[in-house]
Amino acid sequence: VRILIVGATGTLGRAVTRALIGRPAQHDVLAASRDSALTVDLGSPDTIATLYEQVGQLDAVICCAGAVPLGGLASFDRTDLQAAVAEKLLGQLELVRAGAPHLRDGGSFTLVSGITAYDPIRGGALLSTVNAGIDGFVRGAALDLDRGIRINSVSATVFAEVVDDYTEQFPGYPTVPVAAVAAAFVKSVEGGQTGQTYTVGY
Ligand SMILES: NC(=O)c1ccc[n+]([C@@H]2O[C@H](COP(=O)([O-])OP(=O)(O)OC[C@H]3O[C@@H](n4cnc5c(N)ncnc54)[C@H](OP(=O)(O)O)[C@@H]3O)[C@@H](O)[C@H]2O)c1
């Protein structure tokens, strides 16, 4: 199975790559990010189009990338709001919109959202918006994708490996080993479900 992973070099992306390479199915993983041999910037639709032209036919697309700025609503102007949704939300939607024709029959998309869709943090209104938007998109897009193409999202709590970086922003939140989050991506790629959000660690 030929799988494109956007954000393959990050904490999550490395764990997902490890999990997929270790599967009996011996997946062929293509790594992409802003600073990989296969270059893509989620915030730039042109780079997504170029990436798909470069890689050819795929069986699965996984996204492990996308940042959202934190801050009180009063600190954002309208341009900031548009910029905040452009990367993780619109970038992942574009990965699906532009990528569907490049997927073989029965292929899959797996997007990344996060706990704040349901369990918000202070200064995280835009983060909650983006993560809830991704989960909503997955539910809706599952009905539209044809040729047996599936789509799911993975929504995790804070990764145990990086909890020290987030302990002030996520006070008292549960943590989860990133390998458990990676397993949800394996389930999405190899399983049969669609339109699902797999919550992990909460
Ligand atoms: N960390 C957590 O505890 C946690 C918990 C729940 C959900 N999440 C979500 O999981 C995702 C990954 O988190 P992470 O902690 O693994 O992040 P990370 O370690 O910072 O890794 C991010 C990855 O995405 C790539 N990337 C960053 N911006 C990009 C862009 N604009 N276009 C394409 N690729 C880009 C990075 O590579 P380059 O720099 O080369 O582009 C890197 O490979 C995020 O969406 C995050 O919200 C994280």
PDB file of C-alpha atoms and ligand atoms in Angstrom:
ATOM      1  CA  VAL A   1       0.000   0.000   0.000  1.00  0.00           C
ATOM      2  CA  ARG A   2       1.469   3.340  -1.100  1.00  0.00           C
ATOM      3  CA  ILE A   3       0.952   5.966   1.610  1.00  0.00           C
ATOM      4  CA  LEU A   4       1.747   9.687   1.555  1.00  0.00           C
ATOM      5  CA  ILE A   5       2.347  11.202   5.010  1.00  0.00           C
ATOM      6  CA  VAL A   6       2.326  14.983   5.283  1.00  0.00           C
ATOM      7  CA  GLY A   7       4.245  15.992   8.408  1.00  0.00           C
ATOM      8  CA  ALA A   8       6.130  12.690   8.554  1.00  0.00           C
ATOM      9  CA  THR A   9       9.132  14.228  10.347  1.00  0.00           C
ATOM     10  CA  GLY A  10       7.292  15.490  13.461  1.00  0.00           C
ATOM     11  CA  THR A  11       6.570  13.766  16.786  1.00  0.00           C
ATOM     12  CA  LEU A  12       3.350  12.225  15.475  1.00  0.00           C
ATOM     13  CA  GLY A  13       4.523  11.711  11.898  1.00  0.00           C
ATOM     14  CA  ARG A  14       7.590   9.738  12.976  1.00  0.00           C
ATOM     15  CA  ALA A  15       5.438   7.482  15.197  1.00  0.00           C
ATOM     16  CA  VAL A  16       2.905   6.906  12.405  1.00  0.00           C
ATOM     17  CA  THR A  17       5.695   6.122   9.923  1.00  0.00           C
ATOM     18  CA  ARG A  18       7.242   3.617  12.361  1.00  0.00           C
ATOM     19  CA  ALA A  19       3.888   1.934  12.967  1.00  0.00           C
ATOM     20  CA  LEU A  20       3.077   1.603   9.255  1.00  0.00           C
ATOM     21  CA  ILE A  21       6.515   0.341   8.249  1.00  0.00           C
ATOM     22  CA  GLY A  22       6.280  -2.338  10.940  1.00  0.00           C
ATOM     23  CA  ARG A  23       2.973  -3.736   9.662  1.00  0.00           C
ATOM     24  CA  PRO A  24       2.740  -7.126   7.898  1.00  0.00           C
ATOM     25  CA  ALA A  25       1.332  -5.297   4.868  1.00  0.00           C
ATOM     26  CA  GLN A  26       4.789  -3.676   4.394  1.00  0.00           C
ATOM     27  CA  HIS A  27       3.459  -0.274   3.455  1.00  0.00           C
ATOM     28  CA  ASP A  28       5.475   1.972   1.187  1.00  0.00           C
ATOM     29  CA  VAL A  29       5.620   5.347   2.964  1.00  0.00           C
ATOM     30  CA  LEU A  30       6.335   8.639   1.176  1.00  0.00           C
ATOM     31  CA  ALA A  31       7.298  11.469   3.546  1.00  0.00           C
ATOM     32  CA  ALA A  32       6.392  15.086   2.826  1.00  0.00           C
ATOM     33  CA  SER A  33       6.715  18.352   4.736  1.00  0.00           C
ATOM     34  CA  ARG A  34       8.010  21.900   4.206  1.00  0.00           C
ATOM     35  CA  ASP A  35      11.558  20.643   4.681  1.00  0.00           C
ATOM     36  CA  SER A  36      11.540  17.123   3.157  1.00  0.00           C
ATOM     37  CA  ALA A  37      12.637  15.867  -0.262  1.00  0.00           C
ATOM     38  CA  LEU A  38       8.926  15.894  -1.156  1.00  0.00           C
ATOM     39  CA  THR A  39       8.075  19.490  -0.328  1.00  0.00           C
ATOM     40  CA  VAL A  40       4.628  20.726   0.666  1.00  0.00           C
ATOM     41  CA  ASP A  41       3.243  23.609   2.692  1.00  0.00           C
ATOM     42  CA  LEU A  42      -0.307  22.988   3.936  1.00  0.00           C
ATOM     43  CA  GLY A  43      -0.930  26.728   3.818  1.00  0.00           C
ATOM     44  CA  SER A  44      -0.147  26.875   0.089  1.00  0.00           C
ATOM     45  CA  PRO A  45      -2.599  25.010  -2.222  1.00  0.00           C
ATOM     46  CA  ASP A  46      -0.180  25.257  -5.181  1.00  0.00           C
ATOM     47  CA  THR A  47       2.396  23.178  -3.316  1.00  0.00           C
ATOM     48  CA  ILE A  48      -0.278  20.539  -2.596  1.00  0.00           C
ATOM     49  CA  ALA A  49      -1.113  20.311  -6.322  1.00  0.00           C
ATOM     50  CA  THR A  50       2.583  20.008  -7.211  1.00  0.00           C
ATOM     51  CA  LEU A  51       3.090  17.294  -4.581  1.00  0.00           C
ATOM     52  CA  TYR A  52       0.264  15.161  -5.998  1.00  0.00           C
ATOM     53  CA  GLU A  53       1.660  15.561  -9.542  1.00  0.00           C
ATOM     54  CA  GLN A  54       5.054  14.370  -8.279  1.00  0.00           C
ATOM     55  CA  VAL A  55       3.923  11.281  -6.364  1.00  0.00           C
ATOM     56  CA  GLY A  56       1.415   9.702  -8.770  1.00  0.00           C
ATOM     57  CA  GLN A  57      -1.198   7.154  -7.683  1.00  0.00           C
ATOM     58  CA  LEU A  58      -1.610   6.517  -3.949  1.00  0.00           C
ATOM     59  CA  ASP A  59      -3.578   4.170  -1.693  1.00  0.00           C
ATOM     60  CA  ALA A  60      -3.670   6.447   1.341  1.00  0.00           C
ATOM     61  CA  VAL A  61      -2.975  10.019   2.404  1.00  0.00           C
ATOM     62  CA  ILE A  62      -2.253  10.801   6.049  1.00  0.00           C
ATOM     63  CA  CYS A  63      -1.809  14.236   7.572  1.00  0.00           C
ATOM     64  CA  CYS A  64       0.233  14.726  10.756  1.00  0.00           C
ATOM     65  CA  ALA A  65       0.783  18.468  10.333  1.00  0.00           C
ATOM     66  CA  GLY A  66      -0.923  21.764  10.928  1.00  0.00           C
ATOM     67  CA  ALA A  67      -0.434  24.505  13.495  1.00  0.00           C
ATOM     68  CA  VAL A  68      -2.970  26.986  14.876  1.00  0.00           C
ATOM     69  CA  PRO A  69      -2.015  30.184  16.751  1.00  0.00           C
ATOM     70  CA  LEU A  70      -3.130  30.493  20.378  1.00  0.00           C
ATOM     71  CA  GLY A  71      -4.288  33.744  21.933  1.00  0.00           C
ATOM     72  CA  GLY A  72      -7.298  35.599  23.290  1.00  0.00           C
ATOM     73  CA  LEU A  73      -9.934  36.521  20.706  1.00  0.00           C
ATOM     74  CA  ALA A  74      -9.317  40.230  21.342  1.00  0.00           C
ATOM     75  CA  SER A  75      -5.722  39.820  20.161  1.00  0.00           C
ATOM     76  CA  PHE A  76      -6.776  38.692  16.648  1.00  0.00           C
ATOM     77  CA  ASP A  77      -7.918  40.870  13.756  1.00  0.00           C
ATOM     78  CA  ARG A  78      -9.876  39.545  10.778  1.00  0.00           C
ATOM     79  CA  THR A  79      -6.749  38.752   8.792  1.00  0.00           C
ATOM     80  CA  ASP A  80      -5.409  36.717  11.725  1.00  0.00           C
ATOM     81  CA  LEU A  81      -8.633  34.679  11.779  1.00  0.00           C
ATOM     82  CA  GLN A  82      -8.329  33.853   8.094  1.00  0.00           C
ATOM     83  CA  ALA A  83      -4.666  32.953   8.452  1.00  0.00           C
ATOM     84  CA  ALA A  84      -5.442  30.761  11.471  1.00  0.00           C
ATOM     85  CA  VAL A  85      -7.768  28.468   9.527  1.00  0.00           C
ATOM     86  CA  ALA A  86      -5.670  28.472   6.353  1.00  0.00           C
ATOM     87  CA  GLU A  87      -3.111  25.877   7.419  1.00  0.00           C
ATOM     88  CA  LYS A  88      -4.479  23.024   9.557  1.00  0.00           C
ATOM     89  CA  LEU A  89      -8.151  23.300   8.492  1.00  0.00           C
ATOM     90  CA  LEU A  90      -8.173  24.485   4.868  1.00  0.00           C
ATOM     91  CA  GLY A  91      -4.838  22.789   4.175  1.00  0.00           C
ATOM     92  CA  GLN A  92      -6.205  19.384   5.166  1.00  0.00           C
ATOM     93  CA  LEU A  93      -9.451  19.992   3.249  1.00  0.00           C
ATOM     94  CA  GLU A  94      -7.346  20.826   0.191  1.00  0.00           C
ATOM     95  CA  LEU A  95      -5.303  17.636   0.687  1.00  0.00           C
ATOM     96  CA  VAL A  96      -8.586  15.731   0.327  1.00  0.00           C
ATOM     97  CA  ARG A  97     -10.161  17.855  -2.417  1.00  0.00           C
ATOM     98  CA  ALA A  98      -7.064  17.833  -4.610  1.00  0.00           C
ATOM     99  CA  GLY A  99      -5.991  14.338  -3.588  1.00  0.00           C
ATOM    100  CA  ALA A 100      -9.145  12.299  -4.230  1.00  0.00           C
ATOM    101  CA  PRO A 101      -8.455  11.880  -7.988  1.00  0.00           C
ATOM    102  CA  HIS A 102      -4.970  10.550  -7.144  1.00  0.00           C
ATOM    103  CA  LEU A 103      -6.288   7.839  -4.807  1.00  0.00           C
ATOM    104  CA  ARG A 104      -6.883   4.321  -6.072  1.00  0.00           C
ATOM    105  CA  ASP A 105     -10.312   2.709  -5.538  1.00  0.00           C
ATOM    106  CA  GLY A 106     -10.758   1.792  -1.872  1.00  0.00           C
ATOM    107  CA  GLY A 107      -8.098   4.273  -0.737  1.00  0.00           C
ATOM    108  CA  SER A 108      -8.283   6.415   2.387  1.00  0.00           C
ATOM    109  CA  PHE A 109      -7.598   9.796   3.930  1.00  0.00           C
ATOM    110  CA  THR A 110      -6.726  10.171   7.623  1.00  0.00           C
ATOM    111  CA  LEU A 111      -6.635  13.699   9.003  1.00  0.00           C
ATOM    112  CA  VAL A 112      -5.441  15.002  12.356  1.00  0.00           C
ATOM    113  CA  SER A 113      -7.606  17.068  14.709  1.00  0.00           C
ATOM    114  CA  GLY A 114      -7.323  17.171  18.519  1.00  0.00           C
ATOM    115  CA  ILE A 115      -8.957  17.121  21.954  1.00  0.00           C
ATOM    116  CA  THR A 116      -9.723  20.865  21.992  1.00  0.00           C
ATOM    117  CA  ALA A 117     -12.620  20.343  19.590  1.00  0.00           C
ATOM    118  CA  TYR A 118     -14.523  19.039  22.633  1.00  0.00           C
ATOM    119  CA  ASP A 119     -12.394  20.060  25.615  1.00  0.00           C
ATOM    120  CA  PRO A 120     -11.210  23.635  25.026  1.00  0.00           C
ATOM    121  CA  ILE A 121      -8.281  25.486  26.554  1.00  0.00           C
ATOM    122  CA  ARG A 122      -7.892  29.173  27.401  1.00  0.00           C
ATOM    123  CA  GLY A 123      -6.746  31.114  24.335  1.00  0.00           C
ATOM    124  CA  GLY A 124      -7.710  28.189  22.123  1.00  0.00           C
ATOM    125  CA  ALA A 125     -10.930  29.357  20.435  1.00  0.00           C
ATOM    126  CA  LEU A 126      -9.334  29.092  17.008  1.00  0.00           C
ATOM    127  CA  LEU A 127      -7.803  25.721  17.854  1.00  0.00           C
ATOM    128  CA  SER A 128     -11.241  24.406  18.898  1.00  0.00           C
ATOM    129  CA  THR A 129     -12.744  25.821  15.694  1.00  0.00           C
ATOM    130  CA  VAL A 130     -10.153  24.174  13.481  1.00  0.00           C
ATOM    131  CA  ASN A 131     -10.231  20.780  15.214  1.00  0.00           C
ATOM    132  CA  ALA A 132     -14.051  20.646  15.286  1.00  0.00           C
ATOM    133  CA  GLY A 133     -14.091  21.706  11.634  1.00  0.00           C
ATOM    134  CA  ILE A 134     -11.836  18.825  10.663  1.00  0.00           C
ATOM    135  CA  ASP A 135     -14.000  16.276  12.507  1.00  0.00           C
ATOM    136  CA  GLY A 136     -17.141  17.747  10.912  1.00  0.00           C
ATOM    137  CA  PHE A 137     -15.572  17.697   7.465  1.00  0.00           C
ATOM    138  CA  VAL A 138     -14.699  14.017   7.864  1.00  0.00           C
ATOM    139  CA  ARG A 139     -18.291  13.118   8.758  1.00  0.00           C
ATOM    140  CA  GLY A 140     -19.646  15.016   5.752  1.00  0.00           C
ATOM    141  CA  ALA A 141     -16.990  14.128   3.193  1.00  0.00           C
ATOM    142  CA  ALA A 142     -17.396  10.408   3.932  1.00  0.00           C
ATOM    143  CA  LEU A 143     -20.793  10.628   2.228  1.00  0.00           C
ATOM    144  CA  ASP A 144     -19.384  12.347  -0.867  1.00  0.00           C
ATOM    145  CA  LEU A 145     -16.228  10.390  -1.608  1.00  0.00           C
ATOM    146  CA  ASP A 146     -16.812   7.728  -4.257  1.00  0.00           C
ATOM    147  CA  ARG A 147     -14.963   4.602  -5.486  1.00  0.00           C
ATOM    148  CA  GLY A 148     -14.891   3.208  -1.935  1.00  0.00           C
ATOM    149  CA  ILE A 149     -12.561   5.954  -0.724  1.00  0.00           C
ATOM    150  CA  ARG A 150     -12.778   6.374   3.061  1.00  0.00           C
ATOM    151  CA  ILE A 151     -11.951   9.273   5.387  1.00  0.00           C
ATOM    152  CA  ASN A 152     -11.410   9.467   9.164  1.00  0.00           C
ATOM    153  CA  SER A 153      -9.757  11.804  11.657  1.00  0.00           C
ATOM    154  CA  VAL A 154      -7.641  11.115  14.741  1.00  0.00           C
ATOM    155  CA  SER A 155      -8.245  13.327  17.780  1.00  0.00           C
ATOM    156  CA  ALA A 156      -5.726  12.841  20.580  1.00  0.00           C
ATOM    157  CA  THR A 157      -5.047  14.423  23.932  1.00  0.00           C
ATOM    158  CA  VAL A 158      -1.521  15.727  24.682  1.00  0.00           C
ATOM    159  CA  PHE A 159       1.305  13.359  23.645  1.00  0.00           C
ATOM    160  CA  ALA A 160       3.197  12.093  26.715  1.00  0.00           C
ATOM    161  CA  GLU A 161       6.529  12.603  24.919  1.00  0.00           C
ATOM    162  CA  VAL A 162       6.057  16.384  24.692  1.00  0.00           C
ATOM    163  CA  VAL A 163       3.904  17.052  27.768  1.00  0.00           C
ATOM    164  CA  ASP A 164       6.552  19.372  29.287  1.00  0.00           C
ATOM    165  CA  ASP A 165       6.018  21.785  26.375  1.00  0.00           C
ATOM    166  CA  TYR A 166       2.245  21.900  26.962  1.00  0.00           C
ATOM    167  CA  THR A 167       1.731  21.515  30.703  1.00  0.00           C
ATOM    168  CA  GLU A 168       0.830  25.186  31.258  1.00  0.00           C
ATOM    169  CA  GLN A 169      -1.592  25.368  28.323  1.00  0.00           C
ATOM    170  CA  PHE A 170      -3.233  21.992  29.114  1.00  0.00           C
ATOM    171  CA  PRO A 171      -3.454  21.929  32.944  1.00  0.00           C
ATOM    172  CA  GLY A 172      -4.510  18.547  34.287  1.00  0.00           C
ATOM    173  CA  TYR A 173      -5.206  17.059  30.847  1.00  0.00           C
ATOM    174  CA  PRO A 174      -4.554  13.345  30.386  1.00  0.00           C
ATOM    175  CA  THR A 175      -1.570  12.389  28.244  1.00  0.00           C
ATOM    176  CA  VAL A 176      -1.130   9.495  25.838  1.00  0.00           C
ATOM    177  CA  PRO A 177       1.961   7.796  24.372  1.00  0.00           C
ATOM    178  CA  VAL A 178       2.269   8.883  20.763  1.00  0.00           C
ATOM    179  CA  ALA A 179       2.505   5.209  19.717  1.00  0.00           C
ATOM    180  CA  ALA A 180      -1.147   4.806  20.804  1.00  0.00           C
ATOM    181  CA  VAL A 181      -2.088   7.743  18.594  1.00  0.00           C
ATOM    182  CA  ALA A 182      -0.165   6.194  15.697  1.00  0.00           C
ATOM    183  CA  ALA A 183      -2.181   2.989  16.137  1.00  0.00           C
ATOM    184  CA  ALA A 184      -5.372   4.923  15.372  1.00  0.00           C
ATOM    185  CA  PHE A 185      -3.855   5.939  12.024  1.00  0.00           C
ATOM    186  CA  VAL A 186      -3.087   2.272  11.289  1.00  0.00           C
ATOM    187  CA  LYS A 187      -6.711   1.427  12.142  1.00  0.00           C
ATOM    188  CA  SER A 188      -7.943   4.095   9.763  1.00  0.00           C
ATOM    189  CA  VAL A 189      -5.707   2.971   6.873  1.00  0.00           C
ATOM    190  CA  GLU A 190      -6.151  -0.801   7.214  1.00  0.00           C
ATOM    191  CA  GLY A 191      -9.660  -0.949   8.708  1.00  0.00           C
ATOM    192  CA  GLY A 192     -12.947  -0.556   6.936  1.00  0.00           C
ATOM    193  CA  GLN A 193     -14.546   2.388   8.714  1.00  0.00           C
ATOM    194  CA  THR A 194     -15.297   5.814   7.287  1.00  0.00           C
ATOM    195  CA  GLY A 195     -16.616   9.124   8.595  1.00  0.00           C
ATOM    196  CA  GLN A 196     -15.166   8.409  12.048  1.00  0.00           C
ATOM    197  CA  THR A 197     -13.155  10.459  14.519  1.00  0.00           C
ATOM    198  CA  TYR A 198     -10.931   8.212  16.614  1.00  0.00           C
ATOM    199  CA  THR A 199     -10.421   9.849  19.998  1.00  0.00           C
ATOM    200  CA  VAL A 200      -7.224   8.677  21.689  1.00  0.00           C
ATOM    201  CA  GLY A 201      -6.319   9.135  25.342  1.00  0.00           C
ATOM    202  CA  TYR A 202      -9.500  10.942  26.440  1.00  0.00           C
TER     203      TYR A 202
HETATM  204  N1  LIG B   1       1.688  17.474  20.283  1.00  0.00           N
HETATM  205  C1  LIG B   1       0.564  17.057  20.855  1.00  0.00           C
HETATM  206  O1  LIG B   1       0.506  16.761  22.067  1.00  0.00           O
HETATM  207  C2  LIG B   1      -0.692  16.924  20.014  1.00  0.00           C
HETATM  208  C3  LIG B   1      -1.861  16.426  20.596  1.00  0.00           C
HETATM  209  C4  LIG B   1      -3.004  16.303  19.799  1.00  0.00           C
HETATM  210  C5  LIG B   1      -2.967  16.677  18.460  1.00  0.00           C
HETATM  211  N2  LIG B   1      -1.792  17.154  17.941  1.00  0.00           N
HETATM  212  C6  LIG B   1      -1.783  17.533  16.516  1.00  0.00           C
HETATM  213  O2  LIG B   1      -0.928  16.636  15.827  1.00  0.00           O
HETATM  214  C7  LIG B   1      -0.314  17.304  14.722  1.00  0.00           C
HETATM  215  C8  LIG B   1       1.186  17.033  14.746  1.00  0.00           C
HETATM  216  O3  LIG B   1       1.703  17.463  15.987  1.00  0.00           O
HETATM  217  P1  LIG B   1       3.248  17.204  16.355  1.00  0.00           P
HETATM  218  O4  LIG B   1       3.369  17.474  17.820  1.00  0.00           O
HETATM  219  O5  LIG B   1       3.691  15.888  15.798  1.00  0.00           O
HETATM  220  O6  LIG B   1       3.949  18.406  15.556  1.00  0.00           O
HETATM  221  P2  LIG B   1       5.489  18.588  15.194  1.00  0.00           P
HETATM  222  O7  LIG B   1       6.350  17.667  15.975  1.00  0.00           O
HETATM  223  O8  LIG B   1       5.739  20.059  15.256  1.00  0.00           O
HETATM  224  O9  LIG B   1       5.574  18.109  13.661  1.00  0.00           O
HETATM  225  C9  LIG B   1       4.922  18.792  12.646  1.00  0.00           C
HETATM  226  C10 LIG B   1       5.229  18.112  11.320  1.00  0.00           C
HETATM  227  O10 LIG B   1       4.498  18.775  10.293  1.00  0.00           O
HETATM  228  C11 LIG B   1       5.385  19.406   9.382  1.00  0.00           C
HETATM  229  N3  LIG B   1       4.776  20.710   9.075  1.00  0.00           N
HETATM  230  C12 LIG B   1       4.661  21.779   9.903  1.00  0.00           C
HETATM  231  N4  LIG B   1       4.020  22.778   9.273  1.00  0.00           N
HETATM  232  C13 LIG B   1       3.731  22.332   8.020  1.00  0.00           C
HETATM  233  C14 LIG B   1       3.098  22.904   6.903  1.00  0.00           C
HETATM  234  N5  LIG B   1       2.629  24.163   6.912  1.00  0.00           N
HETATM  235  N6  LIG B   1       2.970  22.170   5.778  1.00  0.00           N
HETATM  236  C15 LIG B   1       3.439  20.896   5.736  1.00  0.00           C
HETATM  237  N7  LIG B   1       4.055  20.293   6.762  1.00  0.00           N
HETATM  238  C16 LIG B   1       4.212  21.016   7.898  1.00  0.00           C
HETATM  239  C17 LIG B   1       6.730  19.467  10.091  1.00  0.00           C
HETATM  240  O11 LIG B   1       7.835  19.404   9.184  1.00  0.00           O
HETATM  241  P3  LIG B   1       8.453  20.724   8.485  1.00  0.00           P
HETATM  242  O12 LIG B   1       8.862  21.650   9.589  1.00  0.00           O
HETATM  243  O13 LIG B   1       9.577  20.185   7.654  1.00  0.00           O
HETATM  244  O14 LIG B   1       7.361  21.295   7.631  1.00  0.00           O
HETATM  245  C18 LIG B   1       6.680  18.179  10.900  1.00  0.00           C
HETATM  246  O15 LIG B   1       6.965  17.075  10.059  1.00  0.00           O
HETATM  247  C19 LIG B   1      -0.699  18.801  14.853  1.00  0.00           C
HETATM  248  O16 LIG B   1      -1.765  19.086  13.968  1.00  0.00           O
HETATM  249  C20 LIG B   1      -1.185  18.913  16.292  1.00  0.00           C
HETATM  250  O17 LIG B   1      -2.165  19.912  16.450  1.00  0.00           O
HETATM  251  C21 LIG B   1      -0.667  17.274  18.676  1.00  0.00           C
END
